[in-house]
Short mmCIF file of N, CA and C in Angstrom, two decimals:
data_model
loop_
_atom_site.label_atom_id
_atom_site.label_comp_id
_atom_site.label_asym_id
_atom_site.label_seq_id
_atom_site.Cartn_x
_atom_site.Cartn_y
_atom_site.Cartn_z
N UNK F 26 81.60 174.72 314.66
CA UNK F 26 82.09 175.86 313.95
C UNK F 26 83.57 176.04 314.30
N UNK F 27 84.21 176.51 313.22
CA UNK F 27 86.19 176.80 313.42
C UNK F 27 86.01 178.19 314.04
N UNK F 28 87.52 178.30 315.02
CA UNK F 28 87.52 179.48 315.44
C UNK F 28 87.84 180.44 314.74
N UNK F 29 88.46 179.99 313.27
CA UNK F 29 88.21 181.20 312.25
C UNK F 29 87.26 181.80 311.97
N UNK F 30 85.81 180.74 311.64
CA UNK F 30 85.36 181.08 310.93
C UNK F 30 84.47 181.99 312.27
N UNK F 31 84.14 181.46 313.27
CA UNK F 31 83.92 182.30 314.59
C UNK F 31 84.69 183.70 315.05
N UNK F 32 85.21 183.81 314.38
CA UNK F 32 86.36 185.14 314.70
C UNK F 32 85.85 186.08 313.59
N UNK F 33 86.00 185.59 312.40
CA UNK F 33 85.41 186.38 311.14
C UNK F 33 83.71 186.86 311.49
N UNK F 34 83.14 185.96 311.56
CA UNK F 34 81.74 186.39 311.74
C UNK F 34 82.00 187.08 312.88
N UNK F 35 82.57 187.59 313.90
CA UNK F 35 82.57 188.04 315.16
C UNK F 35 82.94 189.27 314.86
N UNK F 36 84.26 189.32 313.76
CA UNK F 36 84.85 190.65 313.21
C UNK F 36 83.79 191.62 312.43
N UNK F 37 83.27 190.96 311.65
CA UNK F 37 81.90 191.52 310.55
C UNK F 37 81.03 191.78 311.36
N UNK F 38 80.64 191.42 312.67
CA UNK F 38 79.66 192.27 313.44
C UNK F 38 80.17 193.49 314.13
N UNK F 39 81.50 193.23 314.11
CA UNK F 39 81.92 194.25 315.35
C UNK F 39 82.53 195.53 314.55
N UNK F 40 82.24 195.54 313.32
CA UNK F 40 82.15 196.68 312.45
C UNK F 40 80.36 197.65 312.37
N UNK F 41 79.48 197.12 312.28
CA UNK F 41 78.42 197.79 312.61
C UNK F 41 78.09 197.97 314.10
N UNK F 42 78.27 197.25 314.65
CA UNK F 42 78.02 197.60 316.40
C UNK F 42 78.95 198.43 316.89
N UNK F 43 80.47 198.71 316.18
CA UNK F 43 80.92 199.81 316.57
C UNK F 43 81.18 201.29 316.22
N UNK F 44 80.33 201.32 315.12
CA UNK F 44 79.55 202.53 314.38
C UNK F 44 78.80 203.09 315.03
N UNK F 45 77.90 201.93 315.88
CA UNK F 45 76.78 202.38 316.34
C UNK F 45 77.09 202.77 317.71
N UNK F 46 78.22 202.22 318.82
CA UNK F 46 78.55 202.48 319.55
C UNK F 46 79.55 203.36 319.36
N UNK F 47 80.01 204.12 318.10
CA UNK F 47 80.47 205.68 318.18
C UNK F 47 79.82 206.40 318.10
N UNK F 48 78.89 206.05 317.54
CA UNK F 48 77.77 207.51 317.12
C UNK F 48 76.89 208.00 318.36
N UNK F 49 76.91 206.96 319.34
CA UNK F 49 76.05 206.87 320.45
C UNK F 49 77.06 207.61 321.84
N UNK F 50 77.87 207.31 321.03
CA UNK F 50 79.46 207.85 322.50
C UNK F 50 79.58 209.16 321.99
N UNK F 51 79.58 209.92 320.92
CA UNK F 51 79.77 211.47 320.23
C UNK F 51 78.32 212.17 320.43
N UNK F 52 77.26 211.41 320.60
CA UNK F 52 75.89 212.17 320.54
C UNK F 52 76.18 212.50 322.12
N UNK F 53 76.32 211.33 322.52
CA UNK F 53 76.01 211.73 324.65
C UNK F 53 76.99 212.52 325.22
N UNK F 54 78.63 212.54 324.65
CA UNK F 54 79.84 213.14 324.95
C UNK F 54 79.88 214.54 324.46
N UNK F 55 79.19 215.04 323.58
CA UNK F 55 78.78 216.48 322.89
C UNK F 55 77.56 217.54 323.72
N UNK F 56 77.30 216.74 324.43
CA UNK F 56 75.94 217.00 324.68
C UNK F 56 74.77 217.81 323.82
N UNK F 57 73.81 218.17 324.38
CA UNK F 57 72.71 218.87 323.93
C UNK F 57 72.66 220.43 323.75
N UNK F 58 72.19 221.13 323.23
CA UNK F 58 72.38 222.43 323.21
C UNK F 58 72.41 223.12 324.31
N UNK F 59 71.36 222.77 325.21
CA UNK F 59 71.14 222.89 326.63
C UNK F 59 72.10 223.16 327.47
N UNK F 60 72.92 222.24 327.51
CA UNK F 60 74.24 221.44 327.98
C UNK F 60 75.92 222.63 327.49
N UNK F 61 75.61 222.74 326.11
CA UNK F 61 76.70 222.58 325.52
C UNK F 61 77.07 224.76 325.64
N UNK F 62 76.97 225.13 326.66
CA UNK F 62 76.75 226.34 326.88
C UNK F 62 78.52 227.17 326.75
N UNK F 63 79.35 226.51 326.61
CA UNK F 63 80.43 226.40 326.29
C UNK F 63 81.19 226.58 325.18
N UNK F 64 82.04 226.60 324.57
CA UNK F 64 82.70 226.33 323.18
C UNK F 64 82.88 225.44 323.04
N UNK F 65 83.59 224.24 323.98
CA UNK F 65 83.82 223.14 323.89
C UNK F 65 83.10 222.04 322.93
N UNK F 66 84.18 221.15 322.72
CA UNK F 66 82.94 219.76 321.53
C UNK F 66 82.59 219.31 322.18
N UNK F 67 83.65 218.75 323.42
CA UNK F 67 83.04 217.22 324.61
C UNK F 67 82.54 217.82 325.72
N UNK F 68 81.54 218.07 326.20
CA UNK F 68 81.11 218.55 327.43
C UNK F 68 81.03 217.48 328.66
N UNK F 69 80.84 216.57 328.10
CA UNK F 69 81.17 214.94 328.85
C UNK F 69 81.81 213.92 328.17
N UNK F 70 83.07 213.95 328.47
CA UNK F 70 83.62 213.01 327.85
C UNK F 70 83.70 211.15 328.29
N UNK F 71 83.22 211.86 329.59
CA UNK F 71 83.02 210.24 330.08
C UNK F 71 82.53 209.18 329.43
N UNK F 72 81.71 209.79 328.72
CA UNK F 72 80.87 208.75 327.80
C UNK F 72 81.48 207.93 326.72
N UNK F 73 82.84 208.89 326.32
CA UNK F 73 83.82 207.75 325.46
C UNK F 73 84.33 206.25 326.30
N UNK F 74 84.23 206.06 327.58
CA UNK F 74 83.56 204.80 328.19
C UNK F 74 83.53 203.56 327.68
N UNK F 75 82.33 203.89 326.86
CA UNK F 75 81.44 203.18 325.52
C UNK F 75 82.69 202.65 325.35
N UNK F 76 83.30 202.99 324.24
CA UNK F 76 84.08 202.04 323.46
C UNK F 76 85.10 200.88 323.57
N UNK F 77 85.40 201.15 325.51
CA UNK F 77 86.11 200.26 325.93
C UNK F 77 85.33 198.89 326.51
N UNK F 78 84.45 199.72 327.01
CA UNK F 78 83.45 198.43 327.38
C UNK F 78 82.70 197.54 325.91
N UNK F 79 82.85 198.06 325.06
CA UNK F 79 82.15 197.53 324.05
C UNK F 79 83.58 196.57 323.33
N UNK F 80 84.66 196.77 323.21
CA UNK F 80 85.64 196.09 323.08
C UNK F 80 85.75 194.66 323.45
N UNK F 81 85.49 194.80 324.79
CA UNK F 81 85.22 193.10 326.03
C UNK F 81 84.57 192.76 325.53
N UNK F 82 83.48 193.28 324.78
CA UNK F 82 82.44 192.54 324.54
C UNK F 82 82.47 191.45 322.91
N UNK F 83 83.83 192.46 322.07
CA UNK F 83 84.15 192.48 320.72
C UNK F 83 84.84 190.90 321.10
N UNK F 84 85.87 190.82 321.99
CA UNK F 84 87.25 190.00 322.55
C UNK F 84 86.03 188.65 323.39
N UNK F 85 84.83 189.08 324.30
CA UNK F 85 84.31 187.89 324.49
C UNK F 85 83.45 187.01 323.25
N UNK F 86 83.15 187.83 322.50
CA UNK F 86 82.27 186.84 321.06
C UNK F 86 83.70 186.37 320.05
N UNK F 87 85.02 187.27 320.31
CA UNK F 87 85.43 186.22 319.24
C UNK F 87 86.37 184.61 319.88
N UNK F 88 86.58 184.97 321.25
CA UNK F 88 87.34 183.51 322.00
C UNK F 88 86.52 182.89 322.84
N UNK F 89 85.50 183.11 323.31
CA UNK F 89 84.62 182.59 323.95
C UNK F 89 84.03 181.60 322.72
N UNK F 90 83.22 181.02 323.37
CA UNK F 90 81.97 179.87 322.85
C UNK F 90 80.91 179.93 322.85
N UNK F 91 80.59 181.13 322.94
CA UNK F 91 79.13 181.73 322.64
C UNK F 91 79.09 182.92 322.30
N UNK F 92 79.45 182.95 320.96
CA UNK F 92 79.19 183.99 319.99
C UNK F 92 78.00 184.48 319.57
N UNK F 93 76.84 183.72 319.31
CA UNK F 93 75.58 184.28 319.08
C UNK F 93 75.21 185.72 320.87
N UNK F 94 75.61 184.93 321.97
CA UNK F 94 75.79 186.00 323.17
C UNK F 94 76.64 187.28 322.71
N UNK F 95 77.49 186.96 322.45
CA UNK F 95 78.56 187.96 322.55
C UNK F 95 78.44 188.99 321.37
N UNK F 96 77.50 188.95 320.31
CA UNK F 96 77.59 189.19 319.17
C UNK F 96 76.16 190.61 319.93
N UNK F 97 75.01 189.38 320.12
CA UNK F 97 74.06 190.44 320.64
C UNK F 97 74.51 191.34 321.99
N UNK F 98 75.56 191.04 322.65
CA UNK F 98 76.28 192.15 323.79
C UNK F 98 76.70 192.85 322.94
N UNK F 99 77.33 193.44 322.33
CA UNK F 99 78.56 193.93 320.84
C UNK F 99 77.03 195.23 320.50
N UNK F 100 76.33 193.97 319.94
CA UNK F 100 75.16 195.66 319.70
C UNK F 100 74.62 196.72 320.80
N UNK F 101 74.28 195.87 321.90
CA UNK F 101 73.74 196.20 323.10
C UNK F 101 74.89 197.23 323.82
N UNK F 102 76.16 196.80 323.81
CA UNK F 102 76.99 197.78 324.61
C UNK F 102 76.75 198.86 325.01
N UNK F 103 76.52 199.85 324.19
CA UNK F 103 76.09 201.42 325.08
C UNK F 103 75.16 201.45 325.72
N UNK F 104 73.72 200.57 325.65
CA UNK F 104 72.53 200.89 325.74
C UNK F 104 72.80 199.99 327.47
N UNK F 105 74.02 198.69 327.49
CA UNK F 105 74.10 198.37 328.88
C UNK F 105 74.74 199.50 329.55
N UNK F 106 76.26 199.86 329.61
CA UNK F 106 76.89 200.65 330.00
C UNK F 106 76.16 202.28 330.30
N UNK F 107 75.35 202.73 329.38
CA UNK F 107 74.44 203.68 330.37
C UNK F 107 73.72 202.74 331.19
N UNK F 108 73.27 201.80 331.18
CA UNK F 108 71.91 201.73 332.08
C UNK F 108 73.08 201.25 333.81
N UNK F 109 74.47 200.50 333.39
CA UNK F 109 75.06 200.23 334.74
C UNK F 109 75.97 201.66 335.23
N UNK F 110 76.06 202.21 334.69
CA UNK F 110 77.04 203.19 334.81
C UNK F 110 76.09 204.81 334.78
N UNK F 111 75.45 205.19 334.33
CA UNK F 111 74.69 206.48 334.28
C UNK F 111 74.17 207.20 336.07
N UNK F 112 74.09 206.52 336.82
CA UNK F 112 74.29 206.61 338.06
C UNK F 112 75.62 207.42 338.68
N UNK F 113 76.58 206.67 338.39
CA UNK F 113 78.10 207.39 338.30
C UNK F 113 78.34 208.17 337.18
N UNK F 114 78.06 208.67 336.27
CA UNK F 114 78.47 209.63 335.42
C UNK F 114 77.71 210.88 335.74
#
């Protein structure tokens, strides 16, 4: 496979996986009603996080050589980054 054409398919994923890793960074960063006892929008903003770590992941599927990996990290991102990081937050 060309690294174009590896870059493109890498780009076209990293448009739905990072939808999904905003929507997932604004649900947890807003918190819950519970939570959100405040006026504030972000009650935890830490959780915008997400999007940087999910980036590495955008930059390892398109120059790396294992894109089918890097493609399924790209979706996975938030769901890793809470499970390594939720300890510290």
């Amino acid at each position: 496979m060309t690294k174009g054409k590896r870059i493109s398919i890498a780009l076209i994923n990293a448009v739905p996986s990072g939808l999904l890793t905003l929507l997932i960074a604004l649900f947890f960063a807003s918190g819950t009603i519970a939570e959100n006892y405040t006026d504030e929008t972000f009650v935890a903003p830490q959780f915008f996080w997400m999007i940087p770590f999910w980036a590495i992941f955008v930059v390892i599927a398109c120059f790396k050589r294992c894109l089918i990996i890097g493609i399924i990290l790209m979706y996975l991102a938030p769901f890793i980054f809470l499970f390594l990081f939720m300890r510290l937050l």
